[in-house]
């Protein structure tokens, strides 16, 4: 991996982004990176977007004379010819101005065309552009996300640049994207985001708006193939010399990324869940007997290896309790503070009507929550609730959620011909056919038919909410009033729905599985295609935490 100390001073601003490349490859990409940065500087409008000047921040290859480093002035006095050469090649160093902005920034969103016409030399331009955009996003306090045209719209690649470059390198499409593909992706972009498209002249010619569109095409050829590429943004262009054939082949074949695996690491974090009121995310790890837990927003992810498949888990107070199956017996594993007599439970599968096949199937899905009620351990299996301490089925229970006290969860239960829930007024009855959600405080929501839900908050009346047919309700949150969190029938689009409005959460859509909603906070965990899990605060529309798969 490239050490920033081995790079010349002219590449110092991009050293973190170039660190994923071998040292000689980073040097060879230097001219492309510098020229594309110049091209973007006059085309992306950041001069008006970055707010007021606020001192200096790092170094830049371009600037005004008063920001030229003293070392460069000394070079002018002692080696004037070298000074002139560096000035002509854009290798002089200037202090980079820092800016501040009172507004919250969105992301830098990069859409890449990986179709047949963008193979070869154009891919080298894309690599240089990604390095430049990563550095610019970091300097602006933004995160960079990557989308590949031809993949499912909204399936953004997140994480550090080395992982994104690995996914970009492995992404090759057999067909060319069209303008409708670009439109489907741009519909997933938030208004605050800064969006770029990296493509060729064929697709760019079909787009009505070419603002922030980098168009690259081969310009010069030699006996061994292309030697130069023209890159165009709007009415500006630069002609780029390509690295030598050996370096170019190493980049395109992936051998230049010595420290980066080719292709995203998918599968080591699965089925996230918020199983209790504690600020912890729990997910499945590698295999059925591994559980990952992480405190939100700060905390190091911890992997827990169980003696058998994990079926349920919750943070209960200061301990993590995981229910595992060993020798056809359910046993809780307590990590942390003791949980009284419940930690010595041993419940045979036969006692609750489960088989080994049932356990194997359950171990592939989300972890069920665990709760403590009156000293007994409660858990959901097969669509119903069980008291593991007594081995008794709780057939009347419809929903369980965290309460104000660890040993007193909120309950919804069948009371004869209707359903009742803790926190509901005595006169409110829920049909026995309804699905019930228990939210923060005393908020309760339940279904009435296929397209209507009713919401009751402690300080207000019952309100009706209409959702689209086929929509799945995945949670209930409080953001200036109760809102349902819904997932579209395609499993892609996440929305907030209340009696007053419906809001599409494009930034948090496009996950590879159902998102998880915290039972008492407006938090949403979204599993991404590249093996990451993003945890969002829906009240602020910001990322609280990104949990990586390594």
Short mmCIF file of C-alpha atoms in Angstrom, two decimals, residues 312 323 330 345 347-355 358 368-373 376-398 400 411:
data_model
loop_
_atom_site.label_atom_id
_atom_site.label_comp_id
_atom_site.label_asym_id
_atom_site.label_seq_id
_atom_site.Cartn_x
_atom_site.Cartn_y
_atom_site.Cartn_z
CA UNK A 312 -32.55 -14.60 19.83
CA UNK A 323 -30.30 -17.64 23.16
CA UNK A 330 -32.17 -23.81 24.24
CA UNK A 345 -32.21 -22.12 31.88
CA UNK A 347 -35.27 -25.72 27.60
CA UNK A 348 -35.48 -28.85 25.37
CA UNK A 349 -36.73 -28.11 21.87
CA UNK A 350 -39.43 -30.74 22.26
CA UNK A 351 -40.84 -28.87 25.27
CA UNK A 352 -41.88 -25.95 23.07
CA UNK A 353 -42.70 -27.95 19.95
CA UNK A 354 -39.59 -27.13 17.92
CA UNK A 355 -37.43 -29.43 15.82
CA UNK A 358 -37.04 -25.31 12.82
CA UNK A 368 -35.75 -12.62 17.80
CA UNK A 369 -35.92 -10.21 20.77
CA UNK A 370 -35.71 -11.30 24.40
CA UNK A 371 -37.49 -9.64 27.32
CA UNK A 372 -37.67 -10.15 31.08
CA UNK A 373 -41.11 -10.05 32.74
CA UNK A 376 -39.15 -14.79 33.52
CA UNK A 377 -37.46 -14.78 30.12
CA UNK A 378 -39.77 -14.14 27.13
CA UNK A 379 -38.97 -14.91 23.51
CA UNK A 380 -40.80 -15.10 20.16
CA UNK A 381 -40.75 -18.30 18.07
CA UNK A 382 -42.81 -19.32 15.07
CA UNK A 383 -45.02 -16.25 15.22
CA UNK A 384 -45.87 -16.66 18.92
CA UNK A 385 -44.42 -15.80 22.31
CA UNK A 386 -43.02 -18.21 24.90
CA UNK A 387 -42.12 -17.99 28.56
CA UNK A 388 -38.85 -19.91 28.54
CA UNK A 389 -38.64 -19.95 32.33
CA UNK A 390 -41.80 -22.05 32.56
CA UNK A 391 -41.86 -23.58 29.06
CA UNK A 392 -45.37 -22.18 28.61
CA UNK A 393 -46.75 -20.73 25.35
CA UNK A 394 -48.09 -17.20 25.74
CA UNK A 395 -50.83 -17.62 23.17
CA UNK A 396 -52.62 -14.42 24.19
CA UNK A 397 -49.59 -12.18 23.59
CA UNK A 398 -49.64 -10.20 20.34
CA UNK A 400 -44.00 -7.06 23.36
CA UNK A 411 -47.57 -5.69 26.23
#
